[in-house]
C-alpha cells in the first residue's frame, strides 16, 4: 500500500516506523529523549512548510489486514500459534524484491512471531470499479500464504488467538521466563519466542516500555461469570478475584486488526477527514467486535482496544496520577495507544471539550515555526511521549531532509485516527489512517468493512456531512463499544442530522436522477436501472455516463468535472466547507439537542426525524455514480451485510464466538476455553473462511458468495472508462 517502505526498511502499520540498525539500551534512549523531541519538532516544521500548499492529489486508498498462523494437531485436537512469520516473510518478500512495482501484494512483519501483515501491491484509486477488486485481492493474499504452509497449518484473519498466554500455546513450544533478566517481556504467560525475532525493534519496544513504566504492563479484563466460574481467576491480582490479568505487550500488539489509509487532495481535506471519521471509530469498533476470549477465558469485553491500550502503557505512576509529580512533567490521562484527544479542523475546535495535555515548549516552537494552533497543539500533545525505541545509526539527522525523529514519536502514538504528512521526496500526499476495526473471519466481511468506510468518506465530502461530536462523548462511546454484545444492546452518542444534511442529500439525488436519464445506475433496491433488469444487455449496462461519474475524486466531486462542485452543492475543491451550504453552523438545532443516544441499528439504518442512516446516505450518493454491473452487485452485497449486522439480524464475530463456546459439549459453565474448545472453534473458523462451513447467523444464507469480485478491471470496462476520461491512474 502507498506509504510502504521497501523491504530493506520495513514499516509495519501497527508498530510504526521500522528502522534498521543497532538498538540503544533504555538508559541510552532515555538520555536522548529531549534530543529526539527537539529535532522531531524541527523536522515536522520543515516538512510542513515544504508541503502545506500541496494540492490536487487524487483519491488513493488501501487496506491492511493482519493474520495469525495457526498449527493444528488433529490427533490431539489442539491448535497453537505457529512461530513461522520470519520464514514465511522471507519467501513472501521474494516476489517484491524481484518486481517491486508488479506484485499484487506486499508483506510486512508484525509484533508476533506468528503474525504477518498483508496489503495490496499498489493502492486502489478513485474508480468505482476498484471496489470490486478488494475482496479478490484479499483472497489472493490468503491463498499466497496458504501455498507456503504445511497441511496442518492455516492463515487466519482473527483478531485474537483465544488461548494466547495459556499454557503451551506456541509451536514450537516455548515457556515464559519471568525471572530471567535477559527476557524482554518478563511475562508470566507470554514467552519472548512469541515476539517477532527478525527485527530488533519489537523486543526493544517491549523492554523499554516495561522499563519506562517502572514495572510490567497490567491489562485487566473482567471475566465472564458463568454458573461455575471459579474465583479468584488464576493469576488474578489481590483484591480483584474476577480479573483476567495479562502482563505483556504481546497480549495487545499480538492482536490483529483491519485498517485503512486514504490519500486526501490536500492538507485541509485530510484534517477534515481525520475529524469526521473520529466519531465513527467507536461505532465501527462495535460493529466489528471480534475478540471476547483472552488467555483462554471468556471475558466481559468484545474488543481488543483496551487490551492493546494497556499493553503499551508506558506511563509512570506519577504520570498516571498514582504519585505526586516529581521526576515527570505531566499527568497523562491515556496510554499512548488510545482514541484521539483533539480535532484538527476549525469546525472541530469547539468540540475539543476535554483539557488537552501538551508540551508548552514544543507548542511555542511550533507556533513560532508557523504552525496554526490546532495542529500545533496536536503535535505538542503527541510529543509529551518519550521515544521508546532508538537506533544508534538514527541519532544524528539532517532536519531539513530527514523525518525519522518526528516519525519516531508520531508512529508510537497509536490512536484511533492517524494524521500522516507526506513522506519526504515522495509522490505520496497528505493521508489519514482509520484504525479501530477488528479483523473479521472472511475476506467477504473484511472487504465489506473496507468498502463501506471508503464510500463513507466520499459521502462525507460530497454532502459536506458533519459527524463532529464532543471528544468526551467519543471517549465514552469507545468504552461502550467494547461491552459484551454492544452492537445489539448499547446506545452511542451521535450527532443528529440537520436540515441542511437532508436538503443536500435530496438535492444531490435529484440532480443525479436528472443526469442519468435512464442510464444504468446504482439504486437502493440493488438493481441496475436502465432497462429494469439486471439481465439486460451487459454491454449497455456497463456504459458509464459521459460526464465521468464512474470516477470518484479526492474532494467529493462526483460528476467528473474540475469546478469543485459536489453534486450541485458548490463545495469547494480544497475540502473546506462553503458557508451557508455546510453542515457546520449548528443553526438548525440547539447545541444541547445536537447529540442523542442512538443504537447501532439507528446509526447505520436510520431513525426518522433524527438521522437518515449511514447506509441510506451511501445509497443516495451511489445514485449519482455510474457503476458497472459486477461492481454494483458486489457493493450491494456489502451494504446488505452491513445493514443486517447493524440491525442485529446477523451477529458480530465476538457474539458468534461466545455462542460457539457456550454451546460446546465440553464447556463446563466455568468461563474456560479449553484446548479442545479452542481447536473446534478454530476449525470451524477455517471452514468459514474457506467457504466450506455455512454460518447463517454470522453471514446470512450464503449471499456473500455471490459477489462478482475480480482481481482486475475487465478490458471492455477499462476501455470504456478510458474513452470517458476515467482511466486508471498509474
XYZ file of C-alpha atoms in Angstrom, residues 7 88 143 295 309 337 589:
7
model
C 11.667 -4.352 2.273
C 7.181 -17.029 5.671
C -4.026 -18.062 -0.987
C -5.746 -16.258 27.873
C -4.043 0.350 25.109
C -2.428 3.764 22.327
C -30.659 22.761 16.338
